[in-house]
PDB file of C-alpha atoms in Angstrom:
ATOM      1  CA  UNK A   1     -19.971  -9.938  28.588  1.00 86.00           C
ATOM      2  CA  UNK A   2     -16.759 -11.733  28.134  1.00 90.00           C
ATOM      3  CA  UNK A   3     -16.521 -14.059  25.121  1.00 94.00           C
ATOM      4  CA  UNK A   4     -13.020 -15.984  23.342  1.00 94.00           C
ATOM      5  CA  UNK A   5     -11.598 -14.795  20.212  1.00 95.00           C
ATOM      6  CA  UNK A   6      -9.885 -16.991  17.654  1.00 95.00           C
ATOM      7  CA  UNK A   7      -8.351 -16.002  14.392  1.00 95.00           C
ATOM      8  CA  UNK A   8      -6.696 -17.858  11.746  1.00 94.00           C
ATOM      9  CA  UNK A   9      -3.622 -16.403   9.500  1.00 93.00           C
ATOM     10  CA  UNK A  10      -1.584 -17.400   6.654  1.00 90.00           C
ATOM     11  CA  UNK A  11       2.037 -16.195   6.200  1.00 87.00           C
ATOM     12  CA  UNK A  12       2.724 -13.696   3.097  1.00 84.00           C
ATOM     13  CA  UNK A  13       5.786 -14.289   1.622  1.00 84.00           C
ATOM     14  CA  UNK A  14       8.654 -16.950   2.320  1.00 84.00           C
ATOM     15  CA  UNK A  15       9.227 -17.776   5.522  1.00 83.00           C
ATOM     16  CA  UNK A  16      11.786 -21.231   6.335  1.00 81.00           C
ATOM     17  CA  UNK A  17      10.526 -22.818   9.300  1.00 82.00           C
ATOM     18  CA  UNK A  18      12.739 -25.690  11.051  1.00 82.00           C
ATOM     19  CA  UNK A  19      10.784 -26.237  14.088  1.00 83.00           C
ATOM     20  CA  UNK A  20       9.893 -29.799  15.148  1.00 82.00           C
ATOM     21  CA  UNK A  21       6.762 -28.784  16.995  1.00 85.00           C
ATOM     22  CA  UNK A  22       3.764 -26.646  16.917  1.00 87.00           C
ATOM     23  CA  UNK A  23       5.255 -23.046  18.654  1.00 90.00           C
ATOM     24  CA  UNK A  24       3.453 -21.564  21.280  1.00 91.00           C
ATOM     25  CA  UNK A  25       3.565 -17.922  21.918  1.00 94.00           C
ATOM     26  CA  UNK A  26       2.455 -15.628  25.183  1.00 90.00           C
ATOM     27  CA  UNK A  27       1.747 -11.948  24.468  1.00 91.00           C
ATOM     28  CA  UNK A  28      -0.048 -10.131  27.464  1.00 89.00           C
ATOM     29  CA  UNK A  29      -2.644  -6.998  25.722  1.00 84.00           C
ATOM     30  CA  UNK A  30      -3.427  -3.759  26.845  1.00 78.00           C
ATOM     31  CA  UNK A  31      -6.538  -4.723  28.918  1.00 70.00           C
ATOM     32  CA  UNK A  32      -4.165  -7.576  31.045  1.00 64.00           C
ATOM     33  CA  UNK A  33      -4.983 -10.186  30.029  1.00 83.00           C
ATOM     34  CA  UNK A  34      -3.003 -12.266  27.299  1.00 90.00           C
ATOM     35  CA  UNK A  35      -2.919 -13.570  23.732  1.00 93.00           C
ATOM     36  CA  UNK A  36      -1.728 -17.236  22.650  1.00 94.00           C
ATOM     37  CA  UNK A  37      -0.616 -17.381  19.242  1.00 93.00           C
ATOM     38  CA  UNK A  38       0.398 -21.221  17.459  1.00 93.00           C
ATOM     39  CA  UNK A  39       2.347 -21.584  14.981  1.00 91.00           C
ATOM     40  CA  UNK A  40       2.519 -24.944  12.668  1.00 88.00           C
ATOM     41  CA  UNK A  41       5.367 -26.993  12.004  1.00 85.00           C
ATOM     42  CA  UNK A  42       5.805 -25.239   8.442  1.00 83.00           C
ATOM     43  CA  UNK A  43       5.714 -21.998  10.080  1.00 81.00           C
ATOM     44  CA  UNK A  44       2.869 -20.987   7.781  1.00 80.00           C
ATOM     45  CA  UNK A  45      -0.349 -21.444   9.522  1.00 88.00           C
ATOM     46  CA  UNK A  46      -0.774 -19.290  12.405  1.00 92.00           C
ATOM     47  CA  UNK A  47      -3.774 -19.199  15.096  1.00 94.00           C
ATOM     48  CA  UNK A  48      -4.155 -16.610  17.296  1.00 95.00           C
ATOM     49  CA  UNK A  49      -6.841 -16.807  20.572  1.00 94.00           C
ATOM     50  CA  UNK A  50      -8.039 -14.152  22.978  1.00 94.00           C
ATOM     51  CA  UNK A  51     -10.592 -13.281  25.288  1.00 92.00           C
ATOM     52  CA  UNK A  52     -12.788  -9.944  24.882  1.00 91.00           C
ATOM     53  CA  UNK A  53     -15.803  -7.801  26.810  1.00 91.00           C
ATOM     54  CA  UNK A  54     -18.342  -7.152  24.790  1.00 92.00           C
ATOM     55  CA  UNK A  55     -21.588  -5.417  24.825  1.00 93.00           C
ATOM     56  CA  UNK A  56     -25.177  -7.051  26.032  1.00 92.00           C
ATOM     57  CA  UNK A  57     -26.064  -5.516  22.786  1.00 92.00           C
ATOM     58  CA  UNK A  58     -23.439  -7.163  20.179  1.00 92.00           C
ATOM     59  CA  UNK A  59     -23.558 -10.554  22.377  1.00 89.00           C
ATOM     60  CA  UNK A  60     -27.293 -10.712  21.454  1.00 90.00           C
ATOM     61  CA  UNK A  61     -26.562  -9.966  17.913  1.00 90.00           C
ATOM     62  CA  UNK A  62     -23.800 -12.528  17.401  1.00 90.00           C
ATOM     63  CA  UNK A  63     -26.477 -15.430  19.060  1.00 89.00           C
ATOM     64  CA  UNK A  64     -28.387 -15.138  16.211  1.00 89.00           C
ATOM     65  CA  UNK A  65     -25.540 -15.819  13.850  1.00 86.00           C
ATOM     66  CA  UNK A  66     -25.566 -13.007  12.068  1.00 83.00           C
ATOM     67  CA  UNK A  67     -23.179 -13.161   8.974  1.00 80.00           C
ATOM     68  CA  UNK A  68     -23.230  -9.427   7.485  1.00 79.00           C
ATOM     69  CA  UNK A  69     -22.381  -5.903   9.014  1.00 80.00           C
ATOM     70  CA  UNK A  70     -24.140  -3.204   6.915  1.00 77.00           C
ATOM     71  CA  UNK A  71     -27.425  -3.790   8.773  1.00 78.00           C
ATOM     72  CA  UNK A  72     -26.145  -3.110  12.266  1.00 84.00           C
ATOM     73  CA  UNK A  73     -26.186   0.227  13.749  1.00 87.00           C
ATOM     74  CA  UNK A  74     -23.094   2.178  13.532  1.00 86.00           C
ATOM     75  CA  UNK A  75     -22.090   1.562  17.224  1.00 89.00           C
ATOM     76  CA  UNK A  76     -22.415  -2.002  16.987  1.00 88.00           C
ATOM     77  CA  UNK A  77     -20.407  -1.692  13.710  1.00 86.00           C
ATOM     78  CA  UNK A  78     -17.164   0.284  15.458  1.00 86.00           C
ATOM     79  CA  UNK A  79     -17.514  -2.072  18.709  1.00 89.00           C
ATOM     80  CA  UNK A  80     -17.414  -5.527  16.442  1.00 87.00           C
ATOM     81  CA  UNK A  81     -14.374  -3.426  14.164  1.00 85.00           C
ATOM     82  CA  UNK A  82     -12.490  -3.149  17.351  1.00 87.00           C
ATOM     83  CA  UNK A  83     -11.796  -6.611  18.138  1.00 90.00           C
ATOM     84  CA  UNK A  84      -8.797  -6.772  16.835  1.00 87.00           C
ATOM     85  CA  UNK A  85      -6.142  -8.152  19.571  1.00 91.00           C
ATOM     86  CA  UNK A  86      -6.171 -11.788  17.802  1.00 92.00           C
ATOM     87  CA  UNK A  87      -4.567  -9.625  15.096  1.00 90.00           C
ATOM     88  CA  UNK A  88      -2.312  -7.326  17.175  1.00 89.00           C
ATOM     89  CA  UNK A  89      -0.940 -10.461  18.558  1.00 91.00           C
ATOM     90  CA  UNK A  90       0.117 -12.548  15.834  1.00 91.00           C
ATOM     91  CA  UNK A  91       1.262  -9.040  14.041  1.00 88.00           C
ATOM     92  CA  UNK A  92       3.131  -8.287  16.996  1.00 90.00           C
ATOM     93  CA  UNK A  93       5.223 -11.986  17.084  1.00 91.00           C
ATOM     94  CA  UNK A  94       5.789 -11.992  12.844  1.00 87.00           C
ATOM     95  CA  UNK A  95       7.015  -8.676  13.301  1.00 86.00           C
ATOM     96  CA  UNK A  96       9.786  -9.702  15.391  1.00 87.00           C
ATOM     97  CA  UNK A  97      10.618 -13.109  13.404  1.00 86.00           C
ATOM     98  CA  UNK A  98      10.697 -10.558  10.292  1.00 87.00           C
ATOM     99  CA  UNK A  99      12.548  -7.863  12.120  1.00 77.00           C
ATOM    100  CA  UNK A 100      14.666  -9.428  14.699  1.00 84.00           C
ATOM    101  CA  UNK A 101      15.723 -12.846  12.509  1.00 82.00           C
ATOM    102  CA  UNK A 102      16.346 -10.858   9.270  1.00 83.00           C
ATOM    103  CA  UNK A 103      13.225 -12.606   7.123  1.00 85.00           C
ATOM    104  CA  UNK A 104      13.623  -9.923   4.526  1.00 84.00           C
ATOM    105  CA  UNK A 105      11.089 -12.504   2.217  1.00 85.00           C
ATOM    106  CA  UNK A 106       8.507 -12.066   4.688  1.00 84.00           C
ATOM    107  CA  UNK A 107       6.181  -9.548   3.209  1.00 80.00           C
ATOM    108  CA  UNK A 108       5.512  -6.353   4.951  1.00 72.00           C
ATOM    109  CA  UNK A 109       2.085  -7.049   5.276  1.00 73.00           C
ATOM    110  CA  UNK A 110       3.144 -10.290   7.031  1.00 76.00           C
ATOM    111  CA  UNK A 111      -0.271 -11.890   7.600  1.00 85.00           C
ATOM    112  CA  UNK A 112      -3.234 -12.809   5.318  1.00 85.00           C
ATOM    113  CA  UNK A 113      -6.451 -13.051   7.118  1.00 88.00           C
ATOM    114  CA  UNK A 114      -8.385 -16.808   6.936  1.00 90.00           C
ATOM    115  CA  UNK A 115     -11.402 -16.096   9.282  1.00 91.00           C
ATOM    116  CA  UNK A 116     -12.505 -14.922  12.582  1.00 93.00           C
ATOM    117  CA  UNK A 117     -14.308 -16.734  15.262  1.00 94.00           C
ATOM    118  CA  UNK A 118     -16.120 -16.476  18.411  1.00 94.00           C
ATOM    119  CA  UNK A 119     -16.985 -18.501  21.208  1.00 95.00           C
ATOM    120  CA  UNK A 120     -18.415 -18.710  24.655  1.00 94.00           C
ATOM    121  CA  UNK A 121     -16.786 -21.653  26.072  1.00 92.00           C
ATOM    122  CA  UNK A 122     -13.723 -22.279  23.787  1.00 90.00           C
ATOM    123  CA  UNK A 123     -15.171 -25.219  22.200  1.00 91.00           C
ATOM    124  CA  UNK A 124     -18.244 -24.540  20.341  1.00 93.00           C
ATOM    125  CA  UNK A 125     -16.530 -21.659  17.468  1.00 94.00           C
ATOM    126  CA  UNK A 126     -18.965 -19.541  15.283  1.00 92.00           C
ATOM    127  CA  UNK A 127     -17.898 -17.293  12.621  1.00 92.00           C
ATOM    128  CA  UNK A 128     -17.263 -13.664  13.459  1.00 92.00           C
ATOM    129  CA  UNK A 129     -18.914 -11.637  10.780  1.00 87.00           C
ATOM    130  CA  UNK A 130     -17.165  -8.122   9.864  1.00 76.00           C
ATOM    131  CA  UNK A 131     -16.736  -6.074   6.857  1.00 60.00           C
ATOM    132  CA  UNK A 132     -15.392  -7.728   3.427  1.00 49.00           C
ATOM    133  CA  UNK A 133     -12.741  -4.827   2.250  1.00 50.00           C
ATOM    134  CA  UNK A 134     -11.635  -5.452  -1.427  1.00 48.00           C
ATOM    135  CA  UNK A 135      -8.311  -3.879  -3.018  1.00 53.00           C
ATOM    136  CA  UNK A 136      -7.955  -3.025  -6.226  1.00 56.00           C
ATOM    137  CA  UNK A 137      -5.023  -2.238  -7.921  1.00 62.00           C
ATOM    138  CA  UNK A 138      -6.369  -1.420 -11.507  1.00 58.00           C
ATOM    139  CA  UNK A 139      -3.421  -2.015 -13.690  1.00 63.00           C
ATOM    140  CA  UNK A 140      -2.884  -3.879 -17.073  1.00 61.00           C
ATOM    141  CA  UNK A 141       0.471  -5.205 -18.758  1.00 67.00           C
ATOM    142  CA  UNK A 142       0.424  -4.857 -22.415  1.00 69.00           C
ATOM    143  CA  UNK A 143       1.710  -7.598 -24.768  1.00 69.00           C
ATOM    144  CA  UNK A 144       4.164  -7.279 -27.304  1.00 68.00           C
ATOM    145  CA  UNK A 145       2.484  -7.135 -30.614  1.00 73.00           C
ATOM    146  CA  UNK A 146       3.428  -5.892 -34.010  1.00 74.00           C
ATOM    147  CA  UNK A 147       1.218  -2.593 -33.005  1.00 75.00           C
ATOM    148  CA  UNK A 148       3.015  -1.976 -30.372  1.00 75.00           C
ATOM    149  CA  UNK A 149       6.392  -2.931 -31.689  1.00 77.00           C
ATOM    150  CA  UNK A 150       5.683  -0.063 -34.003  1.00 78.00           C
ATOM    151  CA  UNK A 151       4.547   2.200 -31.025  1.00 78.00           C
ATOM    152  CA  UNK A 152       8.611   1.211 -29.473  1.00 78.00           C
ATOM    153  CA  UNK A 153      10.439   2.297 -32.884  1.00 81.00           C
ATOM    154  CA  UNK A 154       8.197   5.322 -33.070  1.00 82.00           C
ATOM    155  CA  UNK A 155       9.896   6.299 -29.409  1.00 79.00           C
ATOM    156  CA  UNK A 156      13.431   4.823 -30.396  1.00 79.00           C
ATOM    157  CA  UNK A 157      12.961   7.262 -33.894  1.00 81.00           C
ATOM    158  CA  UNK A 158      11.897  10.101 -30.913  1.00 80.00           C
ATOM    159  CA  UNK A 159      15.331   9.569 -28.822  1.00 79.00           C
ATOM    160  CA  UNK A 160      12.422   8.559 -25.992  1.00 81.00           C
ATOM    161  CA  UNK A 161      14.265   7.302 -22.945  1.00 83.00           C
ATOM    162  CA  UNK A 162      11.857   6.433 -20.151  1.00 87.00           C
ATOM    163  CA  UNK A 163      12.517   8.471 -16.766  1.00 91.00           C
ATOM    164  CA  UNK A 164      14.703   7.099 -14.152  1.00 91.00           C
ATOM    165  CA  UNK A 165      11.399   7.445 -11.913  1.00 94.00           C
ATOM    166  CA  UNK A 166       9.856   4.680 -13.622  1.00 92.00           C
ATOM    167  CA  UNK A 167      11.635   2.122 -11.449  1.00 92.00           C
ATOM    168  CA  UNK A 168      10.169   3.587  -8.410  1.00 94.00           C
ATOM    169  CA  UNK A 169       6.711   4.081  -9.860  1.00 93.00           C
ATOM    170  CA  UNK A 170       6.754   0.432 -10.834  1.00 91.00           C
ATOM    171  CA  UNK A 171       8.023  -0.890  -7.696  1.00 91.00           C
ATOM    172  CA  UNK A 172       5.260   1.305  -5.578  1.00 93.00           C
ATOM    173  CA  UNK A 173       2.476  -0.074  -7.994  1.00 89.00           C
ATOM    174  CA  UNK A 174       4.103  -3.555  -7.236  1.00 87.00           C
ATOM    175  CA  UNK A 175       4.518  -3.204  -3.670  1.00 88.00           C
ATOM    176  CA  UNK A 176       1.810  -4.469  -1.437  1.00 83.00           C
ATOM    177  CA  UNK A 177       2.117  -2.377   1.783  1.00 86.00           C
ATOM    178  CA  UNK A 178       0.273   1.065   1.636  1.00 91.00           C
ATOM    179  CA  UNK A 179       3.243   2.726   3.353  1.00 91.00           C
ATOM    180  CA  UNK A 180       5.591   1.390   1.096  1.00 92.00           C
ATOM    181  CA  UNK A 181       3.805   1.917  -2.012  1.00 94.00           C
ATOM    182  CA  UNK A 182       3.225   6.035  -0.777  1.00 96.00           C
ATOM    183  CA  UNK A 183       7.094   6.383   0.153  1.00 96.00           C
ATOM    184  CA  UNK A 184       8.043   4.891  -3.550  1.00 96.00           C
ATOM    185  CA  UNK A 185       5.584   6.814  -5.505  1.00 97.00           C
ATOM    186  CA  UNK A 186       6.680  10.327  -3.652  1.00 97.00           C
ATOM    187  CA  UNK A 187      10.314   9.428  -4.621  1.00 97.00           C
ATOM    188  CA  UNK A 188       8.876   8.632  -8.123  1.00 96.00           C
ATOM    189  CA  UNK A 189       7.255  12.281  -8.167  1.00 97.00           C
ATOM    190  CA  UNK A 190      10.486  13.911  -7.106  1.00 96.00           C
ATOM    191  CA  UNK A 191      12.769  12.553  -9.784  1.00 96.00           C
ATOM    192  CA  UNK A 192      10.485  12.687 -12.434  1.00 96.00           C
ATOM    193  CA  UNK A 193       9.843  16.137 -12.034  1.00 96.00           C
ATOM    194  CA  UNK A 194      13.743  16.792 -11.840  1.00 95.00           C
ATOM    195  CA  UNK A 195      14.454  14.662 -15.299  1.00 94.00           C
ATOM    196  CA  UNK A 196      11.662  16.845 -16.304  1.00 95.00           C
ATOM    197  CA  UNK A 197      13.512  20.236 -16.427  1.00 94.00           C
ATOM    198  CA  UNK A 198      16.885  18.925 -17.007  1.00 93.00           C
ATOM    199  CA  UNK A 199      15.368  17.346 -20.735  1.00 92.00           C
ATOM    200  CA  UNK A 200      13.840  20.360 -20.796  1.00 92.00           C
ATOM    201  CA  UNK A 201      16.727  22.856 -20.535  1.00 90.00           C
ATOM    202  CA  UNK A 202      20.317  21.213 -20.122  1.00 85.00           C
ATOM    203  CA  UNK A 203      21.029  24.897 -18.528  1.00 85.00           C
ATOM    204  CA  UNK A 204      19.551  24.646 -15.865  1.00 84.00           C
ATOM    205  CA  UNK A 205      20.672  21.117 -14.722  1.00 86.00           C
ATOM    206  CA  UNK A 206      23.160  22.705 -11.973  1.00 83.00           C
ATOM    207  CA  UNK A 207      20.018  24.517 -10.598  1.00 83.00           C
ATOM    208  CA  UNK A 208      17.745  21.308 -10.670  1.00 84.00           C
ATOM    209  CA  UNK A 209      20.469  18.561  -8.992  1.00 83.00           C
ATOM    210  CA  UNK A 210      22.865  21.261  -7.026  1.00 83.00           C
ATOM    211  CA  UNK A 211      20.187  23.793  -5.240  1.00 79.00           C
ATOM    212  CA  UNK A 212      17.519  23.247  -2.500  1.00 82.00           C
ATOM    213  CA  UNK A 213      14.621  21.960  -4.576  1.00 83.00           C
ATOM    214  CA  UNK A 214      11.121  23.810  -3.536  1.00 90.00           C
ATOM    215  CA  UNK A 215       8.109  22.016  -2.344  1.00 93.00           C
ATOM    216  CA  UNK A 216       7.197  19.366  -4.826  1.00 95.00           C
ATOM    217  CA  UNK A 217       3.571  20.888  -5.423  1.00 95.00           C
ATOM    218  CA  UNK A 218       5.271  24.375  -6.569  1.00 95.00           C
ATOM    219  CA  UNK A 219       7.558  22.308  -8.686  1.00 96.00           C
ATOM    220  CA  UNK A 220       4.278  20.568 -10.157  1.00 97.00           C
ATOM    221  CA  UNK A 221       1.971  24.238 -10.295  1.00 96.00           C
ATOM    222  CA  UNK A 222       3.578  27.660 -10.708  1.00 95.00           C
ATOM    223  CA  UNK A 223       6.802  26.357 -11.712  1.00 95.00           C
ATOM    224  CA  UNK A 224       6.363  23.935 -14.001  1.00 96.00           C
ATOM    225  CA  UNK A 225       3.374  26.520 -15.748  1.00 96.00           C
ATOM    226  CA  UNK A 226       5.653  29.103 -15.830  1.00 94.00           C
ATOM    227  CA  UNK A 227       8.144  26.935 -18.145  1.00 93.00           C
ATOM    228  CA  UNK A 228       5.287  24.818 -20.080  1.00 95.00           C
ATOM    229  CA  UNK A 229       2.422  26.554 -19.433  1.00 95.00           C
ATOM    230  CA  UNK A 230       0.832  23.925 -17.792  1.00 95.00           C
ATOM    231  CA  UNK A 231       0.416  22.707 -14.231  1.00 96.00           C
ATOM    232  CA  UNK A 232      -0.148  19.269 -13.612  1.00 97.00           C
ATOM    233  CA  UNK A 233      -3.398  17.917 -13.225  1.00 96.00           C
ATOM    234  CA  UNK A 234      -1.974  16.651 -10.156  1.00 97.00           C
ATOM    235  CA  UNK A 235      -0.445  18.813  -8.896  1.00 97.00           C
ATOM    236  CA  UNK A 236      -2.908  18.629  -5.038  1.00 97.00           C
ATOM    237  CA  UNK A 237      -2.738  14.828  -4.964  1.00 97.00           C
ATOM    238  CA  UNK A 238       0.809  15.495  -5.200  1.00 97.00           C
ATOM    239  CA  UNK A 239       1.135  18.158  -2.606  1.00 97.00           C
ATOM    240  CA  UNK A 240      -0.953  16.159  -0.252  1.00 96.00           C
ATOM    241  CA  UNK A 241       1.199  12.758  -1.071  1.00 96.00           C
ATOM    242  CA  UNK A 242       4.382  14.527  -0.128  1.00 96.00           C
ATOM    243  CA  UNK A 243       3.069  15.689   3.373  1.00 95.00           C
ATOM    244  CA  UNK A 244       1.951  12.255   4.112  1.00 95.00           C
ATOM    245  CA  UNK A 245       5.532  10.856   2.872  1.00 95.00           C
ATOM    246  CA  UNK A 246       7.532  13.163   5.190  1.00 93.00           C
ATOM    247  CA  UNK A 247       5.315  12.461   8.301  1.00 91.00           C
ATOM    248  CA  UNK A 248       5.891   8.657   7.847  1.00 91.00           C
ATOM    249  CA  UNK A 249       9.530   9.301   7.017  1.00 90.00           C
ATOM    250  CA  UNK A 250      10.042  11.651  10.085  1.00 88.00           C
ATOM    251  CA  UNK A 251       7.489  10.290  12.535  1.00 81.00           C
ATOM    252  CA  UNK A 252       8.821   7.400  14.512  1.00 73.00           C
ATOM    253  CA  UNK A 253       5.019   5.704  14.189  1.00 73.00           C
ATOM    254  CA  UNK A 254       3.217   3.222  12.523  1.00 68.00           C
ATOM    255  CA  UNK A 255       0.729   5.880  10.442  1.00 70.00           C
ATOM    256  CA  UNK A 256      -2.061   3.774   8.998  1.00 78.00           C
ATOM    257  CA  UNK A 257      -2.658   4.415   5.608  1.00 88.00           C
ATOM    258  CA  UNK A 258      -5.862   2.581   3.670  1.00 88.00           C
ATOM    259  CA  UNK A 259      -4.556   0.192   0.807  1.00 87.00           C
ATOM    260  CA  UNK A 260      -6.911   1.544  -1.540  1.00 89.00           C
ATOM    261  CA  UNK A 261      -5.784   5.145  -0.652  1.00 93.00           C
ATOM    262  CA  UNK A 262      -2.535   4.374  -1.828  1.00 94.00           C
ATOM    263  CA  UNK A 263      -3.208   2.631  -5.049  1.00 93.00           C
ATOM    264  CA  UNK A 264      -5.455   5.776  -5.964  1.00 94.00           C
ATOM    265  CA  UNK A 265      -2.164   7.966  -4.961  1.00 97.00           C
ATOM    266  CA  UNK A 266       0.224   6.056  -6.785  1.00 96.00           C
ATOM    267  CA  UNK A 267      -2.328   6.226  -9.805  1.00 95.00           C
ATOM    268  CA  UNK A 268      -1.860  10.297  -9.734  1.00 96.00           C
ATOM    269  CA  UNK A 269       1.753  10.075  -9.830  1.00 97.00           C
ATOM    270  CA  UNK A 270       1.736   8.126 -12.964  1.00 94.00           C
ATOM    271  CA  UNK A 271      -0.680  10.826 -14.514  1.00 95.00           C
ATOM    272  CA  UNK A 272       1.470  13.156 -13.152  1.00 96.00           C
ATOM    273  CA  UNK A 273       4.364  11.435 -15.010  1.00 95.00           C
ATOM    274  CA  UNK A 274       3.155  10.724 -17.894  1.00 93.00           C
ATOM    275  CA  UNK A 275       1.796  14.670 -18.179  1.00 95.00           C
ATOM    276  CA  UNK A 276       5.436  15.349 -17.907  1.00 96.00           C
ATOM    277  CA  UNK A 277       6.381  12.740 -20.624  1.00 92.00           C
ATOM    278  CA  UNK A 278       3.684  14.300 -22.922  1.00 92.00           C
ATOM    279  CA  UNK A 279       4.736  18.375 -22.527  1.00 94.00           C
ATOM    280  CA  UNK A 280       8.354  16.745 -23.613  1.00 91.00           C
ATOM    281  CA  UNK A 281       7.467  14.963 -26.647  1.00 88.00           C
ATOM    282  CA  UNK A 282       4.298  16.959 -27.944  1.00 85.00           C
ATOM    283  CA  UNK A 283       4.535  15.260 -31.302  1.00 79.00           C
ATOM    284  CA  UNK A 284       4.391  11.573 -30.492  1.00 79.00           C
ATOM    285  CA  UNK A 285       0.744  10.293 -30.844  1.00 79.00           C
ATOM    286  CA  UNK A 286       1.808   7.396 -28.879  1.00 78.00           C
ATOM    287  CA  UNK A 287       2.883   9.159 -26.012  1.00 81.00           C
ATOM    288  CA  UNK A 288      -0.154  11.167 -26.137  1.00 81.00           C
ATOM    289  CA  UNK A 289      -2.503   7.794 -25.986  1.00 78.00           C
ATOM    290  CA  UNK A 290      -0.353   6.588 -22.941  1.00 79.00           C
ATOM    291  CA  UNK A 291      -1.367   9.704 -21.641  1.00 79.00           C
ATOM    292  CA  UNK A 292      -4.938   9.639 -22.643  1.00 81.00           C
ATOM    293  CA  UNK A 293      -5.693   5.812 -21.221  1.00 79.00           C
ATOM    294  CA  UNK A 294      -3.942   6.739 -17.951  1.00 83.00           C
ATOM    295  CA  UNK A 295      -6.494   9.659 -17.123  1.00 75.00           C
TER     296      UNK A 295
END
């Protein structure tokens, strides 16, 4: 059964659009046929329409307007998932004004969804139902009050400098594409384990910034226990987050990562960090309660 697909899209991020006209865009799909994707005169709104085959069984369950997933059989589920090429389209053509017309404000995740329709005849639109996924990213900013100005002396009074992989933990928590955000917090891991033992033991700095390093999760496990006593806690999100950062650093693909996966990995390397920050400064209560609301 072949029915139309429209979806509508908002730009994410900054995008300056000069255009005197509604822009019309052509992008043939995999099964032939073709996508149209508008764009409006501020270059923010962005429709994309295509046709797709679907099952006897999903067209009957979409005629009776049907507005939630979780009730459909699993098939029906994966089938209704899989209409996607409104998305690939309009994807595909803000990739290449991002890419090819050096939009570095254009987010990475380019496109924010507005809502998915069906029709029969290209006239008469119904909503196209499919699963709500919320992302979380579970982090708080504490003001500056006289408690805590207290907490910052106690660190000043503890020669406390914050690791150089703070800036790369905060810009992966930041961050909004999953790729992005795994790539920043592995980089995070790797030079916070490194400031690490050179705080540790100024001897063996030449070792730490001059030699091969090992695998990161041997860094965080038998290594780092045999000089503390301690592995990290982390120490297998960490040996899993580095395989997945060299495959999408060496892979020339576009490996699909879940959002929420990645905020949960770049919340074990800031346990991991801060249970580096606590084995150096074992005295400081307040380090110890960073530590303590972080796990």
């Amino acid at each position: 059964m072949k029915i139309y697909l429209k979806s509508r899209y908002v730009v994410s991020g900054e995008l300056e659009s000069r255009i005197a006209q509604e822009l019309q865009f052509r992008i043939p799909m995999q099964n032939n046929g073709e996508a149209i994707v508008k764009i409006s005169l501020d270059g923010k709104q962005i429709e994309s329409f295509c046709e797709a085959e679907i099952s006897n069984d999903l067209y009957n369950i979409l005629k009776t307007g049907i507005k939630e997933v979780d009730g459909l059989s699993n098939s029906l589920q994966v089938e209704l998932a899989g209409l996607r090429c409104p998305f690939k389209a309009a994807q595909k053509v803000f990739s290449l004004i991002k890419y090819c017309f050096n939009n570095i404000k254009l987010d990475e995740g380019l496109l924010g969804n507005k809502g998915n329709y069906w029709s029969e005849d290209k006239l008469d639109w119904k909503y196209l139902p499919g699963k709500i996924i919320f992302k979380f990213d579970a982090y708080s900013t504490r003001p500056l009050t006289e408690d805590n100005a207290r907490a910052i002396q106690d660190y000043i009074d503890s020669n406390f400098e914050p690791f150089l992989a703070f800036r790369h933990l905060h810009r992966a928590i930041r961050e909004r594409s999953p790729r992005y955000k795994w790539i920043d917090a592995t980089i995070a891991a790797e030079l916070a384990i490194k400031e690490f033992f050179i705080r540790l033991n100024k001897d063996i700095e030449p070792w730490v910034l001059e030699v091969p390093s090992p695998p990161l999760d041997k860094l965080y496990g038998k290594i780092l226990e045999f000089y503390t006593g301690e592995r990290s806690p982390k120490v297998n999100a960490i040996r899993e987050g580095a395989k997945i950062r060299n495959e999408l650093l060496h892979k020339p693909q576009d490996n699909k990562i879940e959002y929420q996966r990645a905020v949960e990995y770049v919340k074990d390397v800031e346990i991991a960090i801060w249970h580096l920050i606590k084995l150096l400064y074992k005295d400081n209560r307040f380090i110890e309660n960073s530590y303590i609301r972080r796990i």
